[in-house]
PDB file of N, CA and C and ligand atoms in Angstrom:
ATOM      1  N   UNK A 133      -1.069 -61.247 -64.003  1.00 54.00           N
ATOM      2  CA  UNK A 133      -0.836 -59.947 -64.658  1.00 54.00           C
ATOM      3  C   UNK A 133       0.556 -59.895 -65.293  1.00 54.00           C
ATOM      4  N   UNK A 134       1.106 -59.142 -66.836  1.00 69.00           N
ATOM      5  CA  UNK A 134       1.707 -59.645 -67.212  1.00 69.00           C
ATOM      6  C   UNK A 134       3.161 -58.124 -66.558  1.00 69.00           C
ATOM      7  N   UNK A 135       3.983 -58.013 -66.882  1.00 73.00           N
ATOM      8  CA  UNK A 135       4.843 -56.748 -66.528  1.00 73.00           C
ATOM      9  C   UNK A 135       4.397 -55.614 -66.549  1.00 73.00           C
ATOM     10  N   UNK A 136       4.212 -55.335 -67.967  1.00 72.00           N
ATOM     11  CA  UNK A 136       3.516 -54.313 -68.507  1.00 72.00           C
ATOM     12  C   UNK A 136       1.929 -53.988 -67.473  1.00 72.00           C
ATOM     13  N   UNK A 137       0.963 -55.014 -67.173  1.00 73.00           N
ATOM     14  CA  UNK A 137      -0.083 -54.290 -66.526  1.00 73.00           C
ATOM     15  C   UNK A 137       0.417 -53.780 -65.235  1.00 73.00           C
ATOM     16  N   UNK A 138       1.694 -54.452 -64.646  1.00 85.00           N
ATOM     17  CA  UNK A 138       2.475 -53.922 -63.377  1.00 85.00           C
ATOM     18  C   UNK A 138       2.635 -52.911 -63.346  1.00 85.00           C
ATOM     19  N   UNK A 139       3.935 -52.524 -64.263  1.00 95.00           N
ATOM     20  CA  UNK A 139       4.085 -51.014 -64.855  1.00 95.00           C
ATOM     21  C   UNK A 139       2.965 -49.940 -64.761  1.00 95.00           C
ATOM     22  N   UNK A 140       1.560 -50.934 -65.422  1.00 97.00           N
ATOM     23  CA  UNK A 140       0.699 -49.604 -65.878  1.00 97.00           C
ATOM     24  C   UNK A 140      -0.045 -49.231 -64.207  1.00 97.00           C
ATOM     25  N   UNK A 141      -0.352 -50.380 -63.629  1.00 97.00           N
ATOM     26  CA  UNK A 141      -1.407 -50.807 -62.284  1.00 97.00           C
ATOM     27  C   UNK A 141      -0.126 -49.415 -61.494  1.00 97.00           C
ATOM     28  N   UNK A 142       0.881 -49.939 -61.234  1.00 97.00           N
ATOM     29  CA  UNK A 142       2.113 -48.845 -60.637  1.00 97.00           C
ATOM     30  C   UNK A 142       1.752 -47.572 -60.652  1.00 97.00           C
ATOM     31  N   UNK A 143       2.004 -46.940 -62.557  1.00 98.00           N
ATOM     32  CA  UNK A 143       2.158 -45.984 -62.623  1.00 98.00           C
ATOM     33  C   UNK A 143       0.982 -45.351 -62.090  1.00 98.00           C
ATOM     34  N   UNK A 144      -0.640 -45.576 -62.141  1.00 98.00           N
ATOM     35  CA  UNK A 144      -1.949 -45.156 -61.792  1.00 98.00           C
ATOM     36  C   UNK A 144      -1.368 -45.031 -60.401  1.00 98.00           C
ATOM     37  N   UNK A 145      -1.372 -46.161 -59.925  1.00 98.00           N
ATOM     38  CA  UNK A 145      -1.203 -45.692 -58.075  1.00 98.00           C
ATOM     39  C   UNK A 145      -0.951 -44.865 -57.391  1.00 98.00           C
ATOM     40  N   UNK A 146       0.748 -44.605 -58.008  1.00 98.00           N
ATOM     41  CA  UNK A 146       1.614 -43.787 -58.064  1.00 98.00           C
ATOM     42  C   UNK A 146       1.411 -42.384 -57.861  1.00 98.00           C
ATOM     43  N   UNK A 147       0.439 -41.968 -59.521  1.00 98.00           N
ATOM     44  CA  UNK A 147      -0.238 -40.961 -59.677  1.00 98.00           C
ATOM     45  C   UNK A 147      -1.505 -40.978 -58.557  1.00 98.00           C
ATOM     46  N   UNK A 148      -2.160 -41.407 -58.539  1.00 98.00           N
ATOM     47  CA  UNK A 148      -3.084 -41.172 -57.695  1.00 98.00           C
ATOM     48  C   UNK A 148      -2.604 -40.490 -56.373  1.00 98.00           C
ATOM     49  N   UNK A 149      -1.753 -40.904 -55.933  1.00 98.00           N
ATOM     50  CA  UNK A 149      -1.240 -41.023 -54.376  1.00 98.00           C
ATOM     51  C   UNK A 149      -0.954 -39.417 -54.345  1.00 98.00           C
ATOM     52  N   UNK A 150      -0.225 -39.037 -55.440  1.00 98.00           N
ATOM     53  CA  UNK A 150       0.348 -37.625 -55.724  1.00 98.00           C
ATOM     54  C   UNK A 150      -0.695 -36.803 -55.761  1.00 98.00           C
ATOM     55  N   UNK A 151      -1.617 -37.680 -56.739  1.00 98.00           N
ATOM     56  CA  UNK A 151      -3.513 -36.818 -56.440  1.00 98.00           C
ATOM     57  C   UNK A 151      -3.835 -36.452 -55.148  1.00 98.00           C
ATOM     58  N   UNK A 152      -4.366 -37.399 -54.448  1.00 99.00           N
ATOM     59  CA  UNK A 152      -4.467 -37.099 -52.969  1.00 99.00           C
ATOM     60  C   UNK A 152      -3.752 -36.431 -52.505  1.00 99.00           C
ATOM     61  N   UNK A 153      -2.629 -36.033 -52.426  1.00 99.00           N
ATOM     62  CA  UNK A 153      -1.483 -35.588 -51.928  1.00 99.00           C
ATOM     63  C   UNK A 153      -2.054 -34.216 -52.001  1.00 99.00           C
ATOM     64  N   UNK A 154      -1.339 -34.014 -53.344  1.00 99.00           N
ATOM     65  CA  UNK A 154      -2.423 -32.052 -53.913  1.00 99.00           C
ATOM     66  C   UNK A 154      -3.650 -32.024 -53.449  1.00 99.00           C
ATOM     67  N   UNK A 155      -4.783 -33.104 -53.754  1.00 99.00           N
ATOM     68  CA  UNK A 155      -5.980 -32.581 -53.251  1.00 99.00           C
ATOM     69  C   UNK A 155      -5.838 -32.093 -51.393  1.00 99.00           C
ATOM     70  N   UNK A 156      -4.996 -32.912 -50.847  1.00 99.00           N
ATOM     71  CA  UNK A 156      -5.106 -32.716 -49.223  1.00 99.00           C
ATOM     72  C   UNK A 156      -4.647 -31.014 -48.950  1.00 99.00           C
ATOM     73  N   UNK A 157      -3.488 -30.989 -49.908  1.00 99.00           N
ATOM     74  CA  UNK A 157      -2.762 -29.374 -50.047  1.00 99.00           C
ATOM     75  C   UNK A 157      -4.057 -28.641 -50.206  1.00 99.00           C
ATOM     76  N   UNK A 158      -4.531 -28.829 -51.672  1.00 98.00           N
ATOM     77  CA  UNK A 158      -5.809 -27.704 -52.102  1.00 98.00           C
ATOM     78  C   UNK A 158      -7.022 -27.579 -50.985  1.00 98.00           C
ATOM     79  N   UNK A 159      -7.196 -28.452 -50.428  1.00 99.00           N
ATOM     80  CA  UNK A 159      -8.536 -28.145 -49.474  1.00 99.00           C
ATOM     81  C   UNK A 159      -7.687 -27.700 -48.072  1.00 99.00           C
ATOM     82  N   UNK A 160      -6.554 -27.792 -47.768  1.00 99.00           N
ATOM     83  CA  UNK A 160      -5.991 -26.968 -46.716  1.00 99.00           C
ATOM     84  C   UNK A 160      -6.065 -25.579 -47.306  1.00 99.00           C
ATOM     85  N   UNK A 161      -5.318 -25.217 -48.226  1.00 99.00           N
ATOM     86  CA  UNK A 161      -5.284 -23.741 -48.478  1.00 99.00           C
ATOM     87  C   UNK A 161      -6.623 -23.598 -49.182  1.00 99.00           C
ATOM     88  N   UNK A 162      -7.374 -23.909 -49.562  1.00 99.00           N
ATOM     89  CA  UNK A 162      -8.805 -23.492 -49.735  1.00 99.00           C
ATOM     90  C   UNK A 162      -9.696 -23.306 -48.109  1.00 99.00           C
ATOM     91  N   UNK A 163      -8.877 -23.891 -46.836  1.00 98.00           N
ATOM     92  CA  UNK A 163      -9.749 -23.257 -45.461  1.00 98.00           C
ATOM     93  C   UNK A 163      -8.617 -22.178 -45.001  1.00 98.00           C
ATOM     94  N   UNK A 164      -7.813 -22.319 -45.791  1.00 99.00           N
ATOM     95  CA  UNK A 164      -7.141 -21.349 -45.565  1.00 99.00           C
ATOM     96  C   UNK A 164      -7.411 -20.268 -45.383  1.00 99.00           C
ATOM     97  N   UNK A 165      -7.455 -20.112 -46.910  1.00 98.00           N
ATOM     98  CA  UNK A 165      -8.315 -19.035 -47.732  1.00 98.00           C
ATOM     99  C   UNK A 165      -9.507 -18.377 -46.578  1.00 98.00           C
ATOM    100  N   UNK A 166     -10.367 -19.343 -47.242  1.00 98.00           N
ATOM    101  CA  UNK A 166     -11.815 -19.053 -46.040  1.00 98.00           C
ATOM    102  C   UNK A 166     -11.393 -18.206 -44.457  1.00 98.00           C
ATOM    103  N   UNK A 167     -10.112 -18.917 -43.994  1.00 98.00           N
ATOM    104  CA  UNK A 167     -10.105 -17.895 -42.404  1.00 98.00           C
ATOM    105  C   UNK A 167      -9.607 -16.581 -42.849  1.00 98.00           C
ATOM    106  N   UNK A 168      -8.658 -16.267 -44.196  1.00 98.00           N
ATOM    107  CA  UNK A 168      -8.214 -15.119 -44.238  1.00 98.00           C
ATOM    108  C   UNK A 168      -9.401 -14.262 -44.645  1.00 98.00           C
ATOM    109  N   UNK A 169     -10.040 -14.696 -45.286  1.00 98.00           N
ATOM    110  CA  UNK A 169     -11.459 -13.263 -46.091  1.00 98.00           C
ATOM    111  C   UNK A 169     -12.175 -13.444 -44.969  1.00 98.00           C
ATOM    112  N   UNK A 170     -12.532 -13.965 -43.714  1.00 98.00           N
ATOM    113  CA  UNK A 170     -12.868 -14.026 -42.729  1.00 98.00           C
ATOM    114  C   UNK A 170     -12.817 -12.813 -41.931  1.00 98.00           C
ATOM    115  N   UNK A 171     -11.444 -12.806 -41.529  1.00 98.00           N
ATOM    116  CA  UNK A 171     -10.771 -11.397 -40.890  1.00 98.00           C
ATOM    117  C   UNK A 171     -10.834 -10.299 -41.810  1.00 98.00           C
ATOM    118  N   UNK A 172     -10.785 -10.132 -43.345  1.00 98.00           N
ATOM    119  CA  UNK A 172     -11.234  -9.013 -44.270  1.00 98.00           C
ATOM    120  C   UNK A 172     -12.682  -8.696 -44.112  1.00 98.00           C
ATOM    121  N   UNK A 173     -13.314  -9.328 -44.175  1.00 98.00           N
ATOM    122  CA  UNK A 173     -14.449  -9.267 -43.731  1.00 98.00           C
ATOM    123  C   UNK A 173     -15.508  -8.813 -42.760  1.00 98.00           C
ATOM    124  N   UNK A 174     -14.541  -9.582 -41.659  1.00 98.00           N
ATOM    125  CA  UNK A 174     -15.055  -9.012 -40.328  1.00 98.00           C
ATOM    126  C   UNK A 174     -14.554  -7.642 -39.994  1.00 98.00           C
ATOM    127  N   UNK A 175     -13.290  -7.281 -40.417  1.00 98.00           N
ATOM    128  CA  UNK A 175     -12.974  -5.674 -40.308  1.00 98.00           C
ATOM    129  C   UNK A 175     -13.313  -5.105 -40.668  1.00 98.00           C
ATOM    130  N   UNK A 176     -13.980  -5.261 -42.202  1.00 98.00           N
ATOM    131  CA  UNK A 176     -15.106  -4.335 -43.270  1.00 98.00           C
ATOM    132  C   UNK A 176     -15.971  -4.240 -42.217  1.00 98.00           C
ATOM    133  N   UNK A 177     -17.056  -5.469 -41.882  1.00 98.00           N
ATOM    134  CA  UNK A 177     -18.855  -5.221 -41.596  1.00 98.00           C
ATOM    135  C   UNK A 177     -18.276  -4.063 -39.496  1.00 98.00           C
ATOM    136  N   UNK A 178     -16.855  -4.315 -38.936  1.00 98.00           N
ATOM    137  CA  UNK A 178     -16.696  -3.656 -37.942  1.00 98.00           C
ATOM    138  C   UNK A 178     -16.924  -2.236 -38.105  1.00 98.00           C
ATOM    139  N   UNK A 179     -16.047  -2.234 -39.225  1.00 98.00           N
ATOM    140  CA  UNK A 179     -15.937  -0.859 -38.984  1.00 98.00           C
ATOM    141  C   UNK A 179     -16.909   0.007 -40.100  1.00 98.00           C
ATOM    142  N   UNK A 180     -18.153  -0.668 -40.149  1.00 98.00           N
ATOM    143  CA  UNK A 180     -19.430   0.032 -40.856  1.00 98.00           C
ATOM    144  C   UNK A 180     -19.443  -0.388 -42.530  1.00 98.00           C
ATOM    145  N   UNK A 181     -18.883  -1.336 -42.779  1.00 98.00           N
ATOM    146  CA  UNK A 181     -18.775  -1.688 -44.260  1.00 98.00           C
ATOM    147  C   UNK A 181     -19.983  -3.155 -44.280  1.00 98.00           C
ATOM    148  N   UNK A 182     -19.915  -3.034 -45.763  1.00 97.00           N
ATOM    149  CA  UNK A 182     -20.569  -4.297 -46.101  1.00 97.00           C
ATOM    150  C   UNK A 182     -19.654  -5.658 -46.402  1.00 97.00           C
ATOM    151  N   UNK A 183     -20.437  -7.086 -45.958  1.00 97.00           N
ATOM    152  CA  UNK A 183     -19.350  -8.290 -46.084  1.00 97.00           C
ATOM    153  C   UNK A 183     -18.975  -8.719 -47.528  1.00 97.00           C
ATOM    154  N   UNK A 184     -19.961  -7.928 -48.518  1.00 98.00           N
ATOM    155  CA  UNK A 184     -19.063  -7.935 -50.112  1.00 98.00           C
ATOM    156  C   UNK A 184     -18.392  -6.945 -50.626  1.00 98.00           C
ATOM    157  N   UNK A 185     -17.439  -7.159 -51.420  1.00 98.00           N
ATOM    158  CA  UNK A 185     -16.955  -5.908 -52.002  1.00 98.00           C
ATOM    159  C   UNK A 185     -16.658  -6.364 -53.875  1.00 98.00           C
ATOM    160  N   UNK A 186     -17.819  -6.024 -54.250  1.00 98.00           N
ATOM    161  CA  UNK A 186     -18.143  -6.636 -55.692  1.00 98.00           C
ATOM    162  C   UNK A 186     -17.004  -6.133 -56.667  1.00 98.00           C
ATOM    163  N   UNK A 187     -16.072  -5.308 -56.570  1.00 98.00           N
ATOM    164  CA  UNK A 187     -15.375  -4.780 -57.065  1.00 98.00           C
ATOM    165  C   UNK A 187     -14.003  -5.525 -56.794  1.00 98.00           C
ATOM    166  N   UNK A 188     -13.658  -5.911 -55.633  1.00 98.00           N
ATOM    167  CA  UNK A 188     -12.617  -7.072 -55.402  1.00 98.00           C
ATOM    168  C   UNK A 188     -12.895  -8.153 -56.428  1.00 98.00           C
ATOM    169  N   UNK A 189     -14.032  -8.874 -55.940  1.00 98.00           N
ATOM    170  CA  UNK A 189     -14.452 -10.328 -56.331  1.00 98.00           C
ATOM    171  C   UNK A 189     -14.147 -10.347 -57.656  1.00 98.00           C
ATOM    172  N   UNK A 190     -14.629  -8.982 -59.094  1.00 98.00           N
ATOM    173  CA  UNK A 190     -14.034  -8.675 -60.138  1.00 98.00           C
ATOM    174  C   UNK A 190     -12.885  -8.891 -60.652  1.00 98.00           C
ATOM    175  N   UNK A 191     -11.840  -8.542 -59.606  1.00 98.00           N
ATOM    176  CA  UNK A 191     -10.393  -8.444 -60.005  1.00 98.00           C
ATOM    177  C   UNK A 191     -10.428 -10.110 -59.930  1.00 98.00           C
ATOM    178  N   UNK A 192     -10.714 -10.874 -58.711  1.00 98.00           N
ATOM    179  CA  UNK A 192     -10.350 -12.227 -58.309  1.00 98.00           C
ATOM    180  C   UNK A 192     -11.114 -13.067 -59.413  1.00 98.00           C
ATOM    181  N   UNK A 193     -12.093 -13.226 -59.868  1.00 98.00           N
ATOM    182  CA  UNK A 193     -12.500 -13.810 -61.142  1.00 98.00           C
ATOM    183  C   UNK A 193     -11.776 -13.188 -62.202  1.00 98.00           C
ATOM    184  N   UNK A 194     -11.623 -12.332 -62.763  1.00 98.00           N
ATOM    185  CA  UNK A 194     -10.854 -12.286 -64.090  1.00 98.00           C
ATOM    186  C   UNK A 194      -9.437 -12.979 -63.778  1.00 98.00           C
ATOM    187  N   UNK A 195      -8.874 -12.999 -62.820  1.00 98.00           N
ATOM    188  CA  UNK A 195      -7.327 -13.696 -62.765  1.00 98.00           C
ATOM    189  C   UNK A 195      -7.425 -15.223 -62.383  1.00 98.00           C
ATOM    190  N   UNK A 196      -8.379 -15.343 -61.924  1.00 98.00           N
ATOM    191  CA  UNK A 196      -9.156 -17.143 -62.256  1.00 98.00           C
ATOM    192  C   UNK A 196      -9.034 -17.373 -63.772  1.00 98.00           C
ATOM    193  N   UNK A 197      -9.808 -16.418 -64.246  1.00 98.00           N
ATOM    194  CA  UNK A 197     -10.243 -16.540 -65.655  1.00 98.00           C
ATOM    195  C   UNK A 197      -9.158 -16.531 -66.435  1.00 98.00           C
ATOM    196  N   UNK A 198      -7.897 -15.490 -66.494  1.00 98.00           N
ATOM    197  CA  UNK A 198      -6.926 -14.885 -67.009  1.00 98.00           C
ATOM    198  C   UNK A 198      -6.049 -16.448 -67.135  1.00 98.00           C
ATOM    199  N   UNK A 199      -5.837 -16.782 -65.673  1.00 98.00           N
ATOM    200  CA  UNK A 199      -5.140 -18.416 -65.648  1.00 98.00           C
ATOM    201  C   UNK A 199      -5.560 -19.687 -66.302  1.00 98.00           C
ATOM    202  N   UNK A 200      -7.154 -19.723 -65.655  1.00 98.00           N
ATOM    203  CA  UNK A 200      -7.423 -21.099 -66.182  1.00 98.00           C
ATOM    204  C   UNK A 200      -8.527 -21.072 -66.696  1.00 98.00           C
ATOM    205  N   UNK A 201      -8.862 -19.982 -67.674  1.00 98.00           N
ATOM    206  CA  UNK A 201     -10.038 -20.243 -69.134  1.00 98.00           C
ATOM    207  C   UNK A 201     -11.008 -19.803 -67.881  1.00 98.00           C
ATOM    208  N   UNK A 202     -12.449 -20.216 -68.569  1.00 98.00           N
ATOM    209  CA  UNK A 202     -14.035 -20.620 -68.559  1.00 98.00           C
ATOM    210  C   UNK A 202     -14.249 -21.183 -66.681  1.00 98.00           C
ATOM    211  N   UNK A 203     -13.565 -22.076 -66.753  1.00 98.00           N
ATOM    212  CA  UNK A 203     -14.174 -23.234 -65.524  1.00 98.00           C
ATOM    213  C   UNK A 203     -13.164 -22.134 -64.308  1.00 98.00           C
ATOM    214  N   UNK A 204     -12.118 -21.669 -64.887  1.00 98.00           N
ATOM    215  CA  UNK A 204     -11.080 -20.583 -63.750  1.00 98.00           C
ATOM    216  C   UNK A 204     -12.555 -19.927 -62.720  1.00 98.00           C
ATOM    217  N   UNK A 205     -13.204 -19.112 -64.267  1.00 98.00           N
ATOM    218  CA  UNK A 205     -14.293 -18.227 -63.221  1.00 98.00           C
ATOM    219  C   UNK A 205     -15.440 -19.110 -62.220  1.00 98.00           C
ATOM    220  N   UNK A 206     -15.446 -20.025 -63.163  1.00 98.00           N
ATOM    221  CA  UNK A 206     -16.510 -20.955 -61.862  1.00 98.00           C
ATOM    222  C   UNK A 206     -16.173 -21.431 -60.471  1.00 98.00           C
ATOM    223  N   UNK A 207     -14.520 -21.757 -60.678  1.00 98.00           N
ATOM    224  CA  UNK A 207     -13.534 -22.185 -59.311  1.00 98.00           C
ATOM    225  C   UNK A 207     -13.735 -20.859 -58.746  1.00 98.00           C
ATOM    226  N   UNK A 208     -13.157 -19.703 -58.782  1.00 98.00           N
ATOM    227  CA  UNK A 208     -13.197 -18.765 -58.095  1.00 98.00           C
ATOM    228  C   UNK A 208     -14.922 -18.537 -57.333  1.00 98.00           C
ATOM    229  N   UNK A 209     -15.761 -18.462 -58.216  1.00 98.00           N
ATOM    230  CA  UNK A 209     -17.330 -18.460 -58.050  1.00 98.00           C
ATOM    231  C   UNK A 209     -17.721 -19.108 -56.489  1.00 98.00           C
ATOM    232  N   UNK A 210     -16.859 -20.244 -57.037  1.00 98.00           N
ATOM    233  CA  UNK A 210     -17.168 -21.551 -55.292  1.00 98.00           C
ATOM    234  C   UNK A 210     -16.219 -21.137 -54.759  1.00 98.00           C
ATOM    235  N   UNK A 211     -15.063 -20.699 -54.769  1.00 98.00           N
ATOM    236  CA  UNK A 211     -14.081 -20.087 -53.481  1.00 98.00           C
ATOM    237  C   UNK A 211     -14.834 -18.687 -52.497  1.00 98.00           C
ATOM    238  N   UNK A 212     -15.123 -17.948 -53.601  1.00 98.00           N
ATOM    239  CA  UNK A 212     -16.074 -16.760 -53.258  1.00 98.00           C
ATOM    240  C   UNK A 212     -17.013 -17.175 -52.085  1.00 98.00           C
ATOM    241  N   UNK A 213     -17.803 -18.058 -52.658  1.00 98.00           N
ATOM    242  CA  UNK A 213     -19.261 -18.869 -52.082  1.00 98.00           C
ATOM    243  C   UNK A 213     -18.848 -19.473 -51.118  1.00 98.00           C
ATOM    244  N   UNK A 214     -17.698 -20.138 -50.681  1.00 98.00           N
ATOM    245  CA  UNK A 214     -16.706 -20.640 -49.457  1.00 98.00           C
ATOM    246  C   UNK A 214     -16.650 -19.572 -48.717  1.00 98.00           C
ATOM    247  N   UNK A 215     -16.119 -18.154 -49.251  1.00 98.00           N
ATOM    248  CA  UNK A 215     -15.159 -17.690 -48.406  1.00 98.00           C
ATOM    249  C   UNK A 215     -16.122 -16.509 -47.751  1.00 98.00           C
ATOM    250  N   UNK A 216     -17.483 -15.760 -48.693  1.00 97.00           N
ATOM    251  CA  UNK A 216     -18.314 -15.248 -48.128  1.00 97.00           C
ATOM    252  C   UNK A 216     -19.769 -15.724 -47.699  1.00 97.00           C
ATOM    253  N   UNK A 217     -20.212 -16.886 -48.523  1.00 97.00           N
ATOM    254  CA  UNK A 217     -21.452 -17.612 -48.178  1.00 97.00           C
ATOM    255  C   UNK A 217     -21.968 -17.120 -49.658  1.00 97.00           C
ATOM    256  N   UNK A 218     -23.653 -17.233 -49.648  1.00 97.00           N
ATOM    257  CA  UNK A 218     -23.588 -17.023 -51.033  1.00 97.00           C
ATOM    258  C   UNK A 218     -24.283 -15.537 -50.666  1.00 97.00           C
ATOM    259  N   UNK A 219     -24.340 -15.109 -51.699  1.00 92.00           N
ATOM    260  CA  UNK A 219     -25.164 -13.634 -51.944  1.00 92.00           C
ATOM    261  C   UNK A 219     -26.353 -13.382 -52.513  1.00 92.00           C
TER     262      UNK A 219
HETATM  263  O1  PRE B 252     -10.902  -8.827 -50.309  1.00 91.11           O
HETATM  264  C1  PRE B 252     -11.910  -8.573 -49.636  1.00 91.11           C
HETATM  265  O2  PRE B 252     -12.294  -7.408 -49.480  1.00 91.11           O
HETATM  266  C2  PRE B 252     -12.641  -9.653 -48.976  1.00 91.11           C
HETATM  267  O3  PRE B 252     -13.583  -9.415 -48.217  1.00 91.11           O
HETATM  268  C3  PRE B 252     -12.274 -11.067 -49.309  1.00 91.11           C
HETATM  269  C4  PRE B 252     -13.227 -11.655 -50.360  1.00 91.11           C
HETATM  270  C5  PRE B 252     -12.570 -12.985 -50.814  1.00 91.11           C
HETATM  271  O4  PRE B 252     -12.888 -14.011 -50.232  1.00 91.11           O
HETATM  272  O5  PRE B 252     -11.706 -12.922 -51.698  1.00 91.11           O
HETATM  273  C6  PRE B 252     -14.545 -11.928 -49.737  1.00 91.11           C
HETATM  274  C7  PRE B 252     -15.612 -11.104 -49.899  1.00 91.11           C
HETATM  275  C8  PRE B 252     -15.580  -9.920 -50.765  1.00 91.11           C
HETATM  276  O6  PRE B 252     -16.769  -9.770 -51.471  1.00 91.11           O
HETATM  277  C9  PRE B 252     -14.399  -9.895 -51.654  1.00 91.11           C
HETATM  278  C10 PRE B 252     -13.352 -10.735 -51.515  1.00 91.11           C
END
């Protein structure tokens, strides 16, 4: 391999490693997530409420959306689907 594929073989690694890194972060605070709407949840259906509140989930998809376009609302969609099951 000549320098240059070193360099390049490196820099991928490199990056990758940093990948994993964030991905290990994102799926911690994504069960994160999940235990906190947990306890929102369970205090709603306690104290005589229902385990959705379609009017939240609203605000939380448009600021998916607001941030990161089109695919924002679909991420939020599967956080939702994580964090309440599906509906
Ligand atoms: O914020 C709430 O009221 C929650 O119950 C949390 C949460 C969420 O995971 O963000 C979960 C279910 C509701 O439908 C709305 C939002």
């Amino acid at each position: 391999m000549t320098a240059t594929h070193d360099t390049t073989a490196d820099l991928i690694s490199g990056a990758r490693e940093r990948i994993d890194a964030l991905d290990d972060r994102i799926i911690g605070l994504v069960q994160e997530r999940m235990a906190v709407s947990a306890v929102v949840q369970e205090a709603r259906i306690t104290s005589g409420g229902r385990r959705v509140n379609l009017s939240r989930e609203m605000e939380i998809l448009g600021r998916y959306r607001e941030a990161l376009g089109r695919p924002g609302t679909a991420l939020a969609m599967t956080l939702l689907e994580l964090s309440r099951g599906k509906v």
